[in-house]
PDB file of C-alpha atoms in Angstrom:
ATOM      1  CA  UNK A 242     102.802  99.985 125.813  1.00 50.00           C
ATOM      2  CA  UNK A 243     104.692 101.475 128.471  1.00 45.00           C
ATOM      3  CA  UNK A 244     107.852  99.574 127.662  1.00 53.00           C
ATOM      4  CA  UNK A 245     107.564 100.555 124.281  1.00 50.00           C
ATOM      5  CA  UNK A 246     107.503 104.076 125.130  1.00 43.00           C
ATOM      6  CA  UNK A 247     110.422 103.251 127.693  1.00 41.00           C
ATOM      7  CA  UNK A 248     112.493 102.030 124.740  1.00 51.00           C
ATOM      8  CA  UNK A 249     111.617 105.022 122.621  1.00 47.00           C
ATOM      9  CA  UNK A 250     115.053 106.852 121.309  1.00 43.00           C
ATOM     10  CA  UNK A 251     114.973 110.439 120.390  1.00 39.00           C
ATOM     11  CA  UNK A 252     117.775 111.387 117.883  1.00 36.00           C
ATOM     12  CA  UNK A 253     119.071 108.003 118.382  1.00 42.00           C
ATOM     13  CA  UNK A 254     122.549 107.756 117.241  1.00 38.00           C
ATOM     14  CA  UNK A 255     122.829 106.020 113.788  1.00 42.00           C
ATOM     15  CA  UNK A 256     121.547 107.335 110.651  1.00 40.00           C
ATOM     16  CA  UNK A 257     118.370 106.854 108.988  1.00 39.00           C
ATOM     17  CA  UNK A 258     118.485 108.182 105.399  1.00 39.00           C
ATOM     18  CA  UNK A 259     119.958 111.513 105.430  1.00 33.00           C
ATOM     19  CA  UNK A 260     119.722 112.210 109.317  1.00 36.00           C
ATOM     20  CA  UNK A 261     119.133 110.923 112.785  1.00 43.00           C
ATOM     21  CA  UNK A 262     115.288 110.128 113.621  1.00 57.00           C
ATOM     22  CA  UNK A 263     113.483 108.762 116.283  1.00 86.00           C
ATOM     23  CA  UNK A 264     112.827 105.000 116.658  1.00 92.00           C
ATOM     24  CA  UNK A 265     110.199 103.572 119.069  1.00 93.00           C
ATOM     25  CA  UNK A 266     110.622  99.730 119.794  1.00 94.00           C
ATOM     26  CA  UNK A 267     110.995  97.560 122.496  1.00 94.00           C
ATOM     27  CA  UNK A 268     114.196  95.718 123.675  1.00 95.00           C
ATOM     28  CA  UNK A 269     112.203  92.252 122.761  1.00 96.00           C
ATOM     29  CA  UNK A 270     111.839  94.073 119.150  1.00 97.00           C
ATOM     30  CA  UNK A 271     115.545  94.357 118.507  1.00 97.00           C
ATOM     31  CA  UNK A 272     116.832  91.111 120.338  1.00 97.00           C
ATOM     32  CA  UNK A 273     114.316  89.205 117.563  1.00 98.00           C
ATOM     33  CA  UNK A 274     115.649  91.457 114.554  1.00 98.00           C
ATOM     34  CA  UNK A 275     119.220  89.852 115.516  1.00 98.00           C
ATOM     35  CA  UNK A 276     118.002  86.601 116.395  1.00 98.00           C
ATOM     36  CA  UNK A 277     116.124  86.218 112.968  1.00 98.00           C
ATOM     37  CA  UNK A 278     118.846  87.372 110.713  1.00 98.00           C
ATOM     38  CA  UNK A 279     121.284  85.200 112.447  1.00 97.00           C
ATOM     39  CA  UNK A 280     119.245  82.169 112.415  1.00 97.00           C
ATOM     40  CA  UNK A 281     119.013  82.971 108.635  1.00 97.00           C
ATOM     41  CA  UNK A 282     122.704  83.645 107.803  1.00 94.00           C
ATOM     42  CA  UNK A 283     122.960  79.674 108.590  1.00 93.00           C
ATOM     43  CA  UNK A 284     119.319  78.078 107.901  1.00 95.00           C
ATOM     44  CA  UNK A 285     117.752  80.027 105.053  1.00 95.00           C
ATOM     45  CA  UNK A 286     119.762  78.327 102.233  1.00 94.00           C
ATOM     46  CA  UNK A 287     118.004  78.873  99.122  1.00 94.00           C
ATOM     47  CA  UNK A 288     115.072  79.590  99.885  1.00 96.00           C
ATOM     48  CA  UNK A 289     112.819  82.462  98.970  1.00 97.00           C
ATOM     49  CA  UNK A 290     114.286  85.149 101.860  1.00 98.00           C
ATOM     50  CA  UNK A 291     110.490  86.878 101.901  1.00 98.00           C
ATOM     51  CA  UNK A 292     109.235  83.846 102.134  1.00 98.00           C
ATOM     52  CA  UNK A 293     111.556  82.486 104.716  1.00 98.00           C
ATOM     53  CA  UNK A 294     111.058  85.436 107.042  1.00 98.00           C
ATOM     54  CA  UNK A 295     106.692  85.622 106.178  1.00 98.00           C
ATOM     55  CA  UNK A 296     106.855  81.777 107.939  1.00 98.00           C
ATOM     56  CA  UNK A 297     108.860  83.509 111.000  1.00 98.00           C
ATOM     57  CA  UNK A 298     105.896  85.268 112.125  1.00 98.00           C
ATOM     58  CA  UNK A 299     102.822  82.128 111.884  1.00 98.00           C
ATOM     59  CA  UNK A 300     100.851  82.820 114.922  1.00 98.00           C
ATOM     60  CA  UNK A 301     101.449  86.586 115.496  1.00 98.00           C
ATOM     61  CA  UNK A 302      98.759  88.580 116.868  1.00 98.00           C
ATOM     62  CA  UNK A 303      97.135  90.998 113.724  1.00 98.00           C
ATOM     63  CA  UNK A 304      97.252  94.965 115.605  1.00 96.00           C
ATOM     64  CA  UNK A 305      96.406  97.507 113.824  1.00 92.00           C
ATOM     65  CA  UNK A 306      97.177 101.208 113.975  1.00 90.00           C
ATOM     66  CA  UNK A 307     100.640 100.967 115.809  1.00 91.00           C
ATOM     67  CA  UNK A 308     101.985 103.177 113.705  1.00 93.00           C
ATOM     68  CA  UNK A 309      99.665 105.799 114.684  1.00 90.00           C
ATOM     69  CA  UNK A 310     101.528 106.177 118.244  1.00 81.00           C
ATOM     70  CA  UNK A 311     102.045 110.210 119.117  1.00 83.00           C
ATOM     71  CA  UNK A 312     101.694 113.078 118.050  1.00 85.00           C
ATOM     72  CA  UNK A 313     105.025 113.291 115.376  1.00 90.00           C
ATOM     73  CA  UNK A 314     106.021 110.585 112.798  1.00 93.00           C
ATOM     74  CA  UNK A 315     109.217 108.317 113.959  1.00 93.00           C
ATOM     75  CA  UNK A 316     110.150 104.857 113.186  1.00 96.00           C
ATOM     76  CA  UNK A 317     107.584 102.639 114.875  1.00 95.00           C
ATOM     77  CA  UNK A 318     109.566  98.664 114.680  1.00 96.00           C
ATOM     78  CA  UNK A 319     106.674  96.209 116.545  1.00 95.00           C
ATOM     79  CA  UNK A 320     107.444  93.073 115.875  1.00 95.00           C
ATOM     80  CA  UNK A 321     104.878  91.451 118.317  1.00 94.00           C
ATOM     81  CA  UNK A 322     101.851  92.528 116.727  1.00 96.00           C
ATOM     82  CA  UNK A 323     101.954  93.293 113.071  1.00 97.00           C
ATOM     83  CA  UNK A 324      98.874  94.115 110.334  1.00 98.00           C
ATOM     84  CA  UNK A 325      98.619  93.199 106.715  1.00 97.00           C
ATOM     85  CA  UNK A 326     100.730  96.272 105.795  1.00 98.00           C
ATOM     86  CA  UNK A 327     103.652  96.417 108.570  1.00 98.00           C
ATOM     87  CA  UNK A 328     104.084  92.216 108.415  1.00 98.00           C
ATOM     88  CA  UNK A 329     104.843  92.804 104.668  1.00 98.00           C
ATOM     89  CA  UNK A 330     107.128  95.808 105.669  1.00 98.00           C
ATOM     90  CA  UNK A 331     109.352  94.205 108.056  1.00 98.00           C
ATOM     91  CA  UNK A 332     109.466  90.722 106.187  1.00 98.00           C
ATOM     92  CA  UNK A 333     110.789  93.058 103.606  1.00 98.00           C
ATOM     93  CA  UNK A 334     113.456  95.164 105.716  1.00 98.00           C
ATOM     94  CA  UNK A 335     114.915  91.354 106.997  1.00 98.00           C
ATOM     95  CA  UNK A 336     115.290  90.145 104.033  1.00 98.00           C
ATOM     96  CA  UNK A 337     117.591  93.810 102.643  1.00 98.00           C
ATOM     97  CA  UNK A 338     119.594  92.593 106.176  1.00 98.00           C
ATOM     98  CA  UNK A 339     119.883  89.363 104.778  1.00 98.00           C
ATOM     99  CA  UNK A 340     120.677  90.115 101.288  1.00 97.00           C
ATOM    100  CA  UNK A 341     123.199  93.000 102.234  1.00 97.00           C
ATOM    101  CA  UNK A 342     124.548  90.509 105.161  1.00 97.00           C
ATOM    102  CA  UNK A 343     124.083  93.359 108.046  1.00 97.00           C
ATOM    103  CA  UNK A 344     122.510  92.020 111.031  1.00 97.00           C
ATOM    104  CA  UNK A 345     122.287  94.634 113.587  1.00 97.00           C
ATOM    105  CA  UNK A 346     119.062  96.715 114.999  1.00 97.00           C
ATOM    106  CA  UNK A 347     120.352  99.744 113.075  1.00 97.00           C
ATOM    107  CA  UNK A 348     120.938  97.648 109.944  1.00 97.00           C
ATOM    108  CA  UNK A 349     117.217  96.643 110.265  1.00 98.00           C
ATOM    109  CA  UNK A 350     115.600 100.004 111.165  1.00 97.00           C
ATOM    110  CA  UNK A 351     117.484 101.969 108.004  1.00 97.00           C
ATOM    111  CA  UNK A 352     116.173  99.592 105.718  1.00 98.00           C
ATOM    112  CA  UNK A 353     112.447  99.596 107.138  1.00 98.00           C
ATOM    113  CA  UNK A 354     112.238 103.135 106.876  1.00 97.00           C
ATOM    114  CA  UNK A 355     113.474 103.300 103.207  1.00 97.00           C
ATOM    115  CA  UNK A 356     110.922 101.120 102.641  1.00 98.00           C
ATOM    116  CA  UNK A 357     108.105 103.068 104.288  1.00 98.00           C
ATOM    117  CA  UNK A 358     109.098 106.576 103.648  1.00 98.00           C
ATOM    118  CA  UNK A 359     108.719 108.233 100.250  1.00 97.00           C
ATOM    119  CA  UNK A 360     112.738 108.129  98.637  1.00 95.00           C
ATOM    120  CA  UNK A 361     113.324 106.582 102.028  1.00 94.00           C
ATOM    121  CA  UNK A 362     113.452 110.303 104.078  1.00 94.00           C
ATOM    122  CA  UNK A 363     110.817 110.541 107.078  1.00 94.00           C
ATOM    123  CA  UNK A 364     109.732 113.849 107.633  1.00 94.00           C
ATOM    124  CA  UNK A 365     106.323 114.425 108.396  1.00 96.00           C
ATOM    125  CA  UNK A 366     102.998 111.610 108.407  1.00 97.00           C
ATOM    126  CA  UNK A 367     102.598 112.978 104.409  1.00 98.00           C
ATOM    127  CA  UNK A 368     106.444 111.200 103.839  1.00 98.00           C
ATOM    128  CA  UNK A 369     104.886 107.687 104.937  1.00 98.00           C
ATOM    129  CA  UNK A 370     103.855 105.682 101.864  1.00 98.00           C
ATOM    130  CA  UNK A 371     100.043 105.748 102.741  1.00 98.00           C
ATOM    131  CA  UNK A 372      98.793 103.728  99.645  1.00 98.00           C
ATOM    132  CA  UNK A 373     100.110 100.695  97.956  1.00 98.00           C
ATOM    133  CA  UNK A 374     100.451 102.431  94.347  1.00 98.00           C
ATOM    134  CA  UNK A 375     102.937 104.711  96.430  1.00 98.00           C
ATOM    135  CA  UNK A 376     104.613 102.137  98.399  1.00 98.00           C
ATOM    136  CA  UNK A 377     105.189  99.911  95.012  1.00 98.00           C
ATOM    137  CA  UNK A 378     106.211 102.468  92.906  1.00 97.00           C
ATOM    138  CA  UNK A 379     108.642 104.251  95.649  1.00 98.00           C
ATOM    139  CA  UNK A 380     110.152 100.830  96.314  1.00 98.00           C
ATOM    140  CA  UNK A 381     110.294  99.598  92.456  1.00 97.00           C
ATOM    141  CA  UNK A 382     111.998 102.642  91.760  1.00 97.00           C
ATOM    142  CA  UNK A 383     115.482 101.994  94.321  1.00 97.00           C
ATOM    143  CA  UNK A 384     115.224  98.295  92.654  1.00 97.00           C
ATOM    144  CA  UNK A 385     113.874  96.717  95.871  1.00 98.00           C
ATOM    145  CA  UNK A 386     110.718  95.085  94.430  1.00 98.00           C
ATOM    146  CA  UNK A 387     109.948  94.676  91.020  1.00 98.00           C
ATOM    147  CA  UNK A 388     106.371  94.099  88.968  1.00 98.00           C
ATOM    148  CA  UNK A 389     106.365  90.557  87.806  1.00 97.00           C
ATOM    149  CA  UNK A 390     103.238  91.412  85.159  1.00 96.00           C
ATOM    150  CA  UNK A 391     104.088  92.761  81.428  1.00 92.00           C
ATOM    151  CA  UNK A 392     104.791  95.918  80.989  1.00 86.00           C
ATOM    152  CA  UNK A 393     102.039  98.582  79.366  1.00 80.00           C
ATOM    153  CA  UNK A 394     102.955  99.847  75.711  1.00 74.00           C
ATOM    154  CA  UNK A 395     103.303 103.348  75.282  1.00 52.00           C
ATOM    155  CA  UNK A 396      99.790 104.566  74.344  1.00 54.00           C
ATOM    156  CA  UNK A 397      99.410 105.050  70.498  1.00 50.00           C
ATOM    157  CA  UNK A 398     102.252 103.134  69.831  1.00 47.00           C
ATOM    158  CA  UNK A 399     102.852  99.930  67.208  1.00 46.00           C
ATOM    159  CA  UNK A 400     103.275  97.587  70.361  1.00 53.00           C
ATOM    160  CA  UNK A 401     100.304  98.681  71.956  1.00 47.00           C
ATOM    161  CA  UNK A 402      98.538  98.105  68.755  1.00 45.00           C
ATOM    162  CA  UNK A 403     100.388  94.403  68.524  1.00 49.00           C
ATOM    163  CA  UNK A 404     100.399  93.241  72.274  1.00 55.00           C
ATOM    164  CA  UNK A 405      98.566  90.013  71.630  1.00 55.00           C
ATOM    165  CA  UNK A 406      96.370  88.602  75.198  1.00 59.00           C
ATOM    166  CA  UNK A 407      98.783  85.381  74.618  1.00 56.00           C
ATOM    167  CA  UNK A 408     101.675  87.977  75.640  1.00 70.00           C
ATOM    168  CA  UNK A 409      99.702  88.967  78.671  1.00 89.00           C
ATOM    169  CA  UNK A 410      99.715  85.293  80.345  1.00 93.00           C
ATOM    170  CA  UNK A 411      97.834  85.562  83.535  1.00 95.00           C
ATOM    171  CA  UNK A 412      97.792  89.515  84.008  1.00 97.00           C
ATOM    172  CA  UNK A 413      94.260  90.356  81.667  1.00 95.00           C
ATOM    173  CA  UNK A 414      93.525  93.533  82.980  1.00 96.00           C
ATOM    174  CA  UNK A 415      94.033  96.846  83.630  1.00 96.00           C
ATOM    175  CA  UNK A 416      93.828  98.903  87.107  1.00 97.00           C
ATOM    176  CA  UNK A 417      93.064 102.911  86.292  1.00 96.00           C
ATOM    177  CA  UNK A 418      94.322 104.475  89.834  1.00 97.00           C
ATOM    178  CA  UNK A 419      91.556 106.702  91.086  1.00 97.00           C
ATOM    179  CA  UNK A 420      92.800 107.481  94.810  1.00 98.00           C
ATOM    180  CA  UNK A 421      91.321 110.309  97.143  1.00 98.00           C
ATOM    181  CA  UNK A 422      89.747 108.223 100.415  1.00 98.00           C
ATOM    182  CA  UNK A 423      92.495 110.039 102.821  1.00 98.00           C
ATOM    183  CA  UNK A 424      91.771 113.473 101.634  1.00 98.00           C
ATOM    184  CA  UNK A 425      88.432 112.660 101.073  1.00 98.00           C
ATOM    185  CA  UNK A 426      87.939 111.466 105.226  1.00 97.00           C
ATOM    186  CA  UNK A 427      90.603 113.487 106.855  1.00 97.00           C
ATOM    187  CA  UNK A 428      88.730 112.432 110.292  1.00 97.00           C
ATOM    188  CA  UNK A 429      89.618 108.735 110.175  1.00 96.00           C
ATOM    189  CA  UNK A 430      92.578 109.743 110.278  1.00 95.00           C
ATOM    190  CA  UNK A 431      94.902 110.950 112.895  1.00 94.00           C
ATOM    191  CA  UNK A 432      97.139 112.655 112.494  1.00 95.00           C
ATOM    192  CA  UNK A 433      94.985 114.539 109.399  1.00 97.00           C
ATOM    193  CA  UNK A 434      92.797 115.272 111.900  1.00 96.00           C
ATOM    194  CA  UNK A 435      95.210 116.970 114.314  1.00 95.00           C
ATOM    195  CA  UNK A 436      97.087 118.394 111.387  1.00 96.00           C
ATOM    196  CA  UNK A 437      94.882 120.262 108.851  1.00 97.00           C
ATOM    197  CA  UNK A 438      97.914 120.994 106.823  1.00 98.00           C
ATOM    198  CA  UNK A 439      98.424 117.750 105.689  1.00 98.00           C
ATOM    199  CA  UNK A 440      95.774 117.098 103.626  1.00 98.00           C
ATOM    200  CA  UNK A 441      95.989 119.079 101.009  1.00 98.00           C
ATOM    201  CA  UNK A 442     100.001 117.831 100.773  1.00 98.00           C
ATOM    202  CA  UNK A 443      98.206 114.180 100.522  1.00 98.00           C
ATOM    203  CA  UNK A 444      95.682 115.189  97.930  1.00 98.00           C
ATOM    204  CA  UNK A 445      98.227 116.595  95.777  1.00 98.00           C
ATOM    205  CA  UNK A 446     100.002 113.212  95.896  1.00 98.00           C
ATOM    206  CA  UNK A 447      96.683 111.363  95.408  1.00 98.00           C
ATOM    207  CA  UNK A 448      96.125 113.675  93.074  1.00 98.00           C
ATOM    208  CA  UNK A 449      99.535 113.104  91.006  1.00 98.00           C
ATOM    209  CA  UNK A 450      99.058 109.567  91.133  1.00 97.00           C
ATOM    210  CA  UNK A 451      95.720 109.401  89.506  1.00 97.00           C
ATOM    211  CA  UNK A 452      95.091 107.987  86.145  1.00 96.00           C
ATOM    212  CA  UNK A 453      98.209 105.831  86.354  1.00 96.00           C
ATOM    213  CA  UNK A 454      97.791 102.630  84.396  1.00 96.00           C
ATOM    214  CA  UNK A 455      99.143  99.118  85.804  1.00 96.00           C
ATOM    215  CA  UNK A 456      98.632  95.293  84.547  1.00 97.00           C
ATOM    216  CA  UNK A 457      97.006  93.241  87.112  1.00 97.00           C
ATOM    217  CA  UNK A 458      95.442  89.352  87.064  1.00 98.00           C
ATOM    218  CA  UNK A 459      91.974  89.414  87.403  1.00 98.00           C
ATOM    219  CA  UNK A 460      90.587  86.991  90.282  1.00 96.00           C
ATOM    220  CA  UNK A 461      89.121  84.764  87.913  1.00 96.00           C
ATOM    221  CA  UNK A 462      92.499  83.782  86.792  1.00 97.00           C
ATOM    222  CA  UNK A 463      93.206  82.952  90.331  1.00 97.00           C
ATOM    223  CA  UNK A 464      91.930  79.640  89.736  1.00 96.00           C
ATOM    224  CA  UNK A 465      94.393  78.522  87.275  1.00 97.00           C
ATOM    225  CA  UNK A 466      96.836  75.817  88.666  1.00 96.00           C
ATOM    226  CA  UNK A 467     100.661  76.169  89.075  1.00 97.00           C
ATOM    227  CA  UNK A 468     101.434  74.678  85.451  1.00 96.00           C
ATOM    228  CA  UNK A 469      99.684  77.354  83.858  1.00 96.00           C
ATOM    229  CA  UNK A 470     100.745  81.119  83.179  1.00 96.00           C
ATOM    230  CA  UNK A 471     100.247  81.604  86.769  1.00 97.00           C
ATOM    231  CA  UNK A 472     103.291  79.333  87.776  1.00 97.00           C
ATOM    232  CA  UNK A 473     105.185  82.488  86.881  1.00 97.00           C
ATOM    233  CA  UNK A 474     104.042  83.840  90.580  1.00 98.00           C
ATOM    234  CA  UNK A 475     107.007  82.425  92.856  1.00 98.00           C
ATOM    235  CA  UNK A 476     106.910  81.485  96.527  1.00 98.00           C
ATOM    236  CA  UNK A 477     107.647  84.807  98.323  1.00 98.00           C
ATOM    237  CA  UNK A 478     106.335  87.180  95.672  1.00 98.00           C
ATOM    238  CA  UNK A 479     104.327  90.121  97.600  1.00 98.00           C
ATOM    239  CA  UNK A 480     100.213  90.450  96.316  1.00 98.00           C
ATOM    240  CA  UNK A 481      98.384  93.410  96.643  1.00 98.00           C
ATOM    241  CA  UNK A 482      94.374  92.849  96.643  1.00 98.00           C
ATOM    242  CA  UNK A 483      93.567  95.346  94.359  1.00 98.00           C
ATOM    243  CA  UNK A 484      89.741  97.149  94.513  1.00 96.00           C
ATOM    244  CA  UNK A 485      88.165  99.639  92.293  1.00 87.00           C
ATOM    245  CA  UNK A 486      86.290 101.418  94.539  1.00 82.00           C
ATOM    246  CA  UNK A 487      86.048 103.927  97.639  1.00 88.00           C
ATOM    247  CA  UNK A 488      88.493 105.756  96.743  1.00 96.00           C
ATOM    248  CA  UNK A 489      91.175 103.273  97.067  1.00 98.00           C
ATOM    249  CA  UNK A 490      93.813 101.252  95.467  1.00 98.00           C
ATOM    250  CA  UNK A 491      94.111  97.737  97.216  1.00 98.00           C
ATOM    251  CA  UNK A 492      91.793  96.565 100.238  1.00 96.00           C
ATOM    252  CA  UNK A 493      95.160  93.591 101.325  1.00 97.00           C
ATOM    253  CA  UNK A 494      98.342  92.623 100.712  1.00 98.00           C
ATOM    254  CA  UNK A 495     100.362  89.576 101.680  1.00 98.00           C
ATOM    255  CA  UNK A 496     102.824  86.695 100.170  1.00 98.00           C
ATOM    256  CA  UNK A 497     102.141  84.012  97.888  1.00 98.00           C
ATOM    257  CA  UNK A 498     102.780  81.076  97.627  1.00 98.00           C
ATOM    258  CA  UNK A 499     102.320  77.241  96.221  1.00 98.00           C
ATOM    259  CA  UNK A 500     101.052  74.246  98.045  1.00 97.00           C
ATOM    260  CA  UNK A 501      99.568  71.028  95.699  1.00 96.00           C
ATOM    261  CA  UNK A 502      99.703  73.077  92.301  1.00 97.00           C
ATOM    262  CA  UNK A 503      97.386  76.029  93.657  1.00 97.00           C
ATOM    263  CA  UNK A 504      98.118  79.475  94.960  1.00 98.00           C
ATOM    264  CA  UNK A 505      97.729  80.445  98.783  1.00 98.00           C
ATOM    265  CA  UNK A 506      98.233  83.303 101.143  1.00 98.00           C
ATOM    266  CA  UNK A 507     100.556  83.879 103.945  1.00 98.00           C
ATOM    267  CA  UNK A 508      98.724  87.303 105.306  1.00 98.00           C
ATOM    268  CA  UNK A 509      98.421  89.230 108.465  1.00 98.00           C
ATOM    269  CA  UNK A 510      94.498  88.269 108.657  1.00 97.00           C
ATOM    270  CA  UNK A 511      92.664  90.248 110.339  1.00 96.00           C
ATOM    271  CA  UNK A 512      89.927  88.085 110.605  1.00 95.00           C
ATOM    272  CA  UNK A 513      91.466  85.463 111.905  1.00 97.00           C
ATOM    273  CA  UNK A 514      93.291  88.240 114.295  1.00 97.00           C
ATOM    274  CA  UNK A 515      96.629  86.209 113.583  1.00 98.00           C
ATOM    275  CA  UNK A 516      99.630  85.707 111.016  1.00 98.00           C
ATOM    276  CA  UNK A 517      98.562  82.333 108.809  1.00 98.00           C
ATOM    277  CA  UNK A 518      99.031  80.513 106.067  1.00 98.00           C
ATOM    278  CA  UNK A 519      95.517  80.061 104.575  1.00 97.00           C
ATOM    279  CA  UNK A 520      94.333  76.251 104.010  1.00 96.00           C
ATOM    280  CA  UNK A 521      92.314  77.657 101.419  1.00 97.00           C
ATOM    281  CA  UNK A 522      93.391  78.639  98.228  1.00 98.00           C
ATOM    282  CA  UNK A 523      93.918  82.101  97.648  1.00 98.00           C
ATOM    283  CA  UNK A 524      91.381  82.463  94.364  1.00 98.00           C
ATOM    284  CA  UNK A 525      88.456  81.042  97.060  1.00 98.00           C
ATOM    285  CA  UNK A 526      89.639  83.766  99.500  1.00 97.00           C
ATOM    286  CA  UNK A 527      89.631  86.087  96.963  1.00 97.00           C
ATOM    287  CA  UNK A 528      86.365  84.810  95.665  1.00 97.00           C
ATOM    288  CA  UNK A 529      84.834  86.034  99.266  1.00 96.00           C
ATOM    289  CA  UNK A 530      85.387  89.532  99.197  1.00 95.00           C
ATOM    290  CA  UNK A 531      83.182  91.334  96.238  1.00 94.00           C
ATOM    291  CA  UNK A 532      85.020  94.631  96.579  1.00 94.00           C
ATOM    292  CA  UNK A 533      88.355  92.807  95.384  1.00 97.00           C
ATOM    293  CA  UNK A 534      88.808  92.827  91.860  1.00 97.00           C
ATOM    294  CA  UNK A 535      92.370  91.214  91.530  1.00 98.00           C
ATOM    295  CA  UNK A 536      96.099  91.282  92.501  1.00 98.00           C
ATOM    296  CA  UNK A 537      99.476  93.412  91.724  1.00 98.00           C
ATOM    297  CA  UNK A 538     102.376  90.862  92.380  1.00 98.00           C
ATOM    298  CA  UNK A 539     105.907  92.077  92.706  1.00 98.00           C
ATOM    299  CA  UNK A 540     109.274  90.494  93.281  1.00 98.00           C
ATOM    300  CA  UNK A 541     111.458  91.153  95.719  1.00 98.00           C
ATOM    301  CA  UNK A 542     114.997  91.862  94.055  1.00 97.00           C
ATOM    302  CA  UNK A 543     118.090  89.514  95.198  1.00 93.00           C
ATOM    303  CA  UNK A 544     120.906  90.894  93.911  1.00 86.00           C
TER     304      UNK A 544
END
């Protein structure tokens, strides 16, 4: 930890969205962000880039909290010891190097924070995209990721009336957003906890959020095999584990992908305290945990 704080750049000279911010890494952080990227500019190929860079990362320690690290948000890049959340994050920022063909530090650390910061600006802890609804909407919306399931008809309207389950494939059901757990336990948290002022700036998010309607596969479909209505989930396609209760939205997210015609996980596990590819499928992992009701897939864009 002291090294990281060592390494830790105030107004560090490149810019990140609209203005310089402070990074905190490590010198082993950065010298892997350009090792990766090169090793990918010649050994990737064709392969799914989120995908590709998930594999990168078997065996990692699972840490959470370390972006919870003083007193004022910055750019936290730890790529020694990643949760569910940041693994996904950072798999994601290599693979906008990749795409865009940048390989630098800087390259890496602008795109990671327009992927974690609401229209990619940090500000405060209330700019961080807290809850997965936020972070796939924010990121759908500047054409990084995209939702793989069928879009919902306009309420009322002849193609809601008409949308026929065959339409739907494997994406049955419907998550009603219903978010308040951060506002609702400001003491769990942090910086809430320091900062009073925050939480009402969260539950008006929450707040605006709420009642939002999204397709989602139900579990039970999980089962299906890869020549089904599920093949159209891809190798590399980011899964949230979606839950309808506490006040939340998902309870995991990770990467799918295909091994002997069934679905699996590659996952920042936190129960196995390491980055993995599960030997099980992912429908029995998902048929483990009660409070899951299903998963949100979305594609990452290559342009």
């Amino acid at each position: 930890m002291k090294n990281r704080w060592m390494m830790m750049v105030l107004a560090l000279a490149m810019t990140l969205g609209m203005h310089a911010q402070s990074v905190e890494y490590s010198q082993g952080d950065s010298a892997l962000v350009v090792k990766l990227l090169d090793m990918a500019k010649h050994q990737r190929g064709t392969e799914s880039p989120i995908f590709y860079f998930g594999k990168k990362f078997l065996g990692l320690p699972y840490v959470g909290q370390t972006l919870e690290l003083g007193d004022k948000e910055h750019l936290v890049v730890n790529l020694h010891g990643l949760d569910c959340t940041t693994f996904v994050e950072t798999v994601v920022a290599l693979a906008m190097c990749d795409q865009q063909d940048k390989r630098t530090f800087d390259d890496f650390c602008r795109n990671l924070s327009t992927i974690r910061f609401r229209e990619g600006k940090m500000t405060d802890y209330t700019s961080r995209l807290h809850y997965f609804t936020w972070w796939a909407e924010d990121n759908e919306r500047l054409g990084i990721v995209k939702d793989i399931a069928p879009s919902l008809p306009i309420a009322g309207s002849m193609n809601e009336a008409s949308q026929k389950s065959s339409d739907l494939g494997a994406f049955t059901a419907i998550q009603t957003i219903n978010i308040n757990y951060m506002s609702a336990h400001p003491t769990l948290y942090k910086q809430l906890k320091n900062h009073p002022q925050f939480v009402p700036i969260i539950k008006k998010y929450e707040q605006a959020t709420n009642g939002r309607k999204f397709r989602y596969l139900p579990k039970k479909n999980m089962q299906w095999k890869q020549d089904s209505a599920l093949g159209v989930i891809k190798d590399g396609d980011i899964v949230a584990m979606l839950t309808d209760s506490d006040g939340l939205d998902t309870r995991h997210i990770g990467i799918a992908f295909w091994q002997n015609g069934q679905l699996h996980l590659l996952h920042a596990s936190s129960l196995y305290k390491k980055v993995l590819m599960s030997t099980e499928t992912f429908y029995e992992y998902e048929m483990k945990q009660p409070k899951h009701t299903g998963i949100r897939v979305f594609r990452f864009v290559e342009k």
